[in-house]
PDB file of C-alpha atoms in Angstrom:
ATOM      1  CA  MET A   1      28.145 110.788 127.462  1.00 56.00           C
ATOM      2  CA  GLU A   2      28.043 109.539 130.751  1.00 82.00           C
ATOM      3  CA  THR A   3      30.616 109.143 132.332  1.00 90.00           C
ATOM      4  CA  PRO A   4      32.940 106.713 131.930  1.00 94.00           C
ATOM      5  CA  ILE A   5      33.729 106.111 135.867  1.00 95.00           C
ATOM      6  CA  PRO A   6      30.933 102.990 137.001  1.00 96.00           C
ATOM      7  CA  VAL A   7      32.725 101.233 134.563  1.00 95.00           C
ATOM      8  CA  ARG A   8      36.254 101.572 134.980  1.00 96.00           C
ATOM      9  CA  LEU A   9      35.991 101.622 139.046  1.00 97.00           C
ATOM     10  CA  LYS A  10      34.089  97.641 138.346  1.00 97.00           C
ATOM     11  CA  ALA A  11      36.865  97.114 136.331  1.00 95.00           C
ATOM     12  CA  ALA A  12      39.278  98.286 137.883  1.00 96.00           C
ATOM     13  CA  ARG A  13      37.769  97.079 141.003  1.00 97.00           C
ATOM     14  CA  LYS A  14      37.993  93.032 139.654  1.00 97.00           C
ATOM     15  CA  ALA A  15      41.471  93.394 138.425  1.00 95.00           C
ATOM     16  CA  ALA A  16      42.767  94.247 142.239  1.00 95.00           C
ATOM     17  CA  GLY A  17      40.577  91.493 142.837  1.00 97.00           C
ATOM     18  CA  LEU A  18      38.080  92.791 145.330  1.00 97.00           C
ATOM     19  CA  THR A  19      34.717  92.645 145.947  1.00 97.00           C
ATOM     20  CA  GLN A  20      32.397  96.267 146.724  1.00 97.00           C
ATOM     21  CA  GLN A  21      32.562  95.547 150.404  1.00 97.00           C
ATOM     22  CA  GLN A  22      36.268  94.497 150.528  1.00 97.00           C
ATOM     23  CA  LEU A  23      36.774  98.507 148.346  1.00 98.00           C
ATOM     24  CA  GLY A  24      34.305 100.584 150.670  1.00 97.00           C
ATOM     25  CA  ILE A  25      35.736  99.420 153.689  1.00 97.00           C
ATOM     26  CA  ALA A  26      40.102  99.401 152.434  1.00 97.00           C
ATOM     27  CA  LEU A  27      38.658 103.258 151.795  1.00 96.00           C
ATOM     28  CA  GLY A  28      37.707 103.201 155.644  1.00 95.00           C
ATOM     29  CA  MET A  29      33.469 102.684 154.726  1.00 95.00           C
ATOM     30  CA  ASP A  30      31.222 101.320 157.658  1.00 96.00           C
ATOM     31  CA  PRO A  31      32.025  97.470 156.409  1.00 95.00           C
ATOM     32  CA  ASN A  32      27.018  97.676 156.838  1.00 96.00           C
ATOM     33  CA  THR A  33      27.686  99.397 154.353  1.00 95.00           C
ATOM     34  CA  ALA A  34      30.487  99.234 151.584  1.00 96.00           C
ATOM     35  CA  SER A  35      29.587  97.498 149.402  1.00 96.00           C
ATOM     36  CA  ALA A  36      25.642  98.663 149.327  1.00 97.00           C
ATOM     37  CA  ARG A  37      28.209 102.497 148.735  1.00 96.00           C
ATOM     38  CA  MET A  38      29.963 101.014 146.508  1.00 97.00           C
ATOM     39  CA  ASN A  39      27.438  98.901 144.558  1.00 97.00           C
ATOM     40  CA  GLN A  40      25.160 102.756 144.153  1.00 97.00           C
ATOM     41  CA  TYR A  41      28.490 104.465 142.312  1.00 97.00           C
ATOM     42  CA  GLU A  42      29.552 101.240 140.108  1.00 97.00           C
ATOM     43  CA  ARG A  43      25.282 101.345 138.788  1.00 96.00           C
ATOM     44  CA  GLY A  44      26.257 105.266 138.538  1.00 94.00           C
ATOM     45  CA  LYS A  45      23.550 106.099 140.861  1.00 95.00           C
ATOM     46  CA  HIS A  46      25.674 108.443 142.558  1.00 95.00           C
ATOM     47  CA  THR A  47      29.270 109.441 141.960  1.00 94.00           C
ATOM     48  CA  PRO A  48      32.511 109.324 143.923  1.00 94.00           C
ATOM     49  CA  ASP A  49      33.980 112.570 144.853  1.00 95.00           C
ATOM     50  CA  TYR A  50      37.619 113.933 143.254  1.00 96.00           C
ATOM     51  CA  GLN A  51      38.852 113.651 146.977  1.00 96.00           C
ATOM     52  CA  THR A  52      37.350 110.040 146.900  1.00 96.00           C
ATOM     53  CA  MET A  53      38.177 109.154 143.416  1.00 96.00           C
ATOM     54  CA  GLN A  54      41.798 109.737 144.135  1.00 97.00           C
ATOM     55  CA  ARG A  55      41.469 107.285 147.176  1.00 97.00           C
ATOM     56  CA  ILE A  56      40.275 104.553 145.135  1.00 97.00           C
ATOM     57  CA  GLY A  57      42.667 105.188 142.861  1.00 96.00           C
ATOM     58  CA  LYS A  58      45.451 104.400 145.263  1.00 95.00           C
ATOM     59  CA  VAL A  59      43.627 101.052 147.458  1.00 96.00           C
ATOM     60  CA  LEU A  60      43.590 100.548 143.524  1.00 95.00           C
ATOM     61  CA  GLY A  61      46.120 100.847 142.227  1.00 92.00           C
ATOM     62  CA  VAL A  62      45.654 102.909 139.198  1.00 93.00           C
ATOM     63  CA  PRO A  63      46.073 107.126 137.637  1.00 94.00           C
ATOM     64  CA  THR A  64      42.713 109.382 139.151  1.00 95.00           C
ATOM     65  CA  GLY A  65      43.004 109.884 135.307  1.00 95.00           C
ATOM     66  CA  TYR A  66      41.801 106.368 134.336  1.00 96.00           C
ATOM     67  CA  PHE A  67      38.036 106.838 135.202  1.00 96.00           C
ATOM     68  CA  TYR A  68      37.607 110.114 133.691  1.00 95.00           C
ATOM     69  CA  CYS A  69      38.910 109.653 130.504  1.00 93.00           C
ATOM     70  CA  ASP A  70      36.980 110.368 126.980  1.00 89.00           C
ATOM     71  CA  SER A  71      38.760 107.441 125.228  1.00 91.00           C
ATOM     72  CA  GLU A  72      38.741 103.759 125.900  1.00 92.00           C
ATOM     73  CA  LEU A  73      42.296 103.533 124.517  1.00 94.00           C
ATOM     74  CA  GLU A  74      44.081 106.618 126.118  1.00 93.00           C
ATOM     75  CA  SER A  75      41.958 105.261 130.117  1.00 93.00           C
ATOM     76  CA  GLN A  76      44.098 101.615 129.038  1.00 93.00           C
ATOM     77  CA  ILE A  77      47.343 103.786 128.911  1.00 93.00           C
ATOM     78  CA  LEU A  78      46.868 105.721 132.258  1.00 92.00           C
ATOM     79  CA  TYR A  79      46.339 101.680 133.560  1.00 91.00           C
ATOM     80  CA  GLU A  80      49.602 100.712 132.353  1.00 92.00           C
ATOM     81  CA  LEU A  81      51.219 103.234 134.128  1.00 91.00           C
ATOM     82  CA  GLY A  82      49.773 103.807 137.619  1.00 87.00           C
ATOM     83  CA  SER A  83      51.411  99.466 137.118  1.00 88.00           C
ATOM     84  CA  MET A  84      54.788 101.411 136.510  1.00 92.00           C
ATOM     85  CA  ASN A  85      57.307 103.167 138.961  1.00 93.00           C
ATOM     86  CA  ILE A  86      58.251 106.330 137.940  1.00 94.00           C
ATOM     87  CA  SER A  87      61.576 105.671 136.423  1.00 96.00           C
ATOM     88  CA  GLU A  88      59.942 103.062 133.774  1.00 95.00           C
ATOM     89  CA  ILE A  89      56.841 106.367 133.649  1.00 94.00           C
ATOM     90  CA  ARG A  90      60.138 108.803 132.924  1.00 95.00           C
ATOM     91  CA  LYS A  91      61.383 105.776 130.139  1.00 96.00           C
ATOM     92  CA  VAL A  92      57.301 106.498 128.908  1.00 94.00           C
ATOM     93  CA  HIS A  93      57.659 109.888 129.066  1.00 93.00           C
ATOM     94  CA  THR A  94      60.604 110.202 127.372  1.00 94.00           C
ATOM     95  CA  PHE A  95      59.415 107.709 124.754  1.00 94.00           C
ATOM     96  CA  VAL A  96      55.807 109.727 123.584  1.00 92.00           C
ATOM     97  CA  LEU A  97      58.573 112.716 123.243  1.00 91.00           C
ATOM     98  CA  ASN A  98      60.586 111.409 120.740  1.00 93.00           C
ATOM     99  CA  LEU A  99      57.838 110.634 119.487  1.00 91.00           C
ATOM    100  CA  ASN A 100      57.254 113.924 117.526  1.00 79.00           C
ATOM    101  CA  ASP A 101      61.481 114.679 116.545  1.00 70.00           C
TER     102      ASP A 101
END
């Protein structure tokens, strides 16, 4: 199975309304190479290391795990959690724990 990172990275970037260059610059990349570097990530030519994915997730407001999930459903759940505050996340957690009762 191919890594889901490129597709999810592009989707999250577009959902955030950022260009490849804007995202790269927000991550601290040189403005002259930011777009090309992000394009390589989105095409799967290169894969960012975990720390870079953490920074990308923070800029895009998406949990890092979203980029790595094997399941599309799980990735969407994590994506939604990224927009919640800690109180809402705790409620979701409690709900999930109670599903097995």
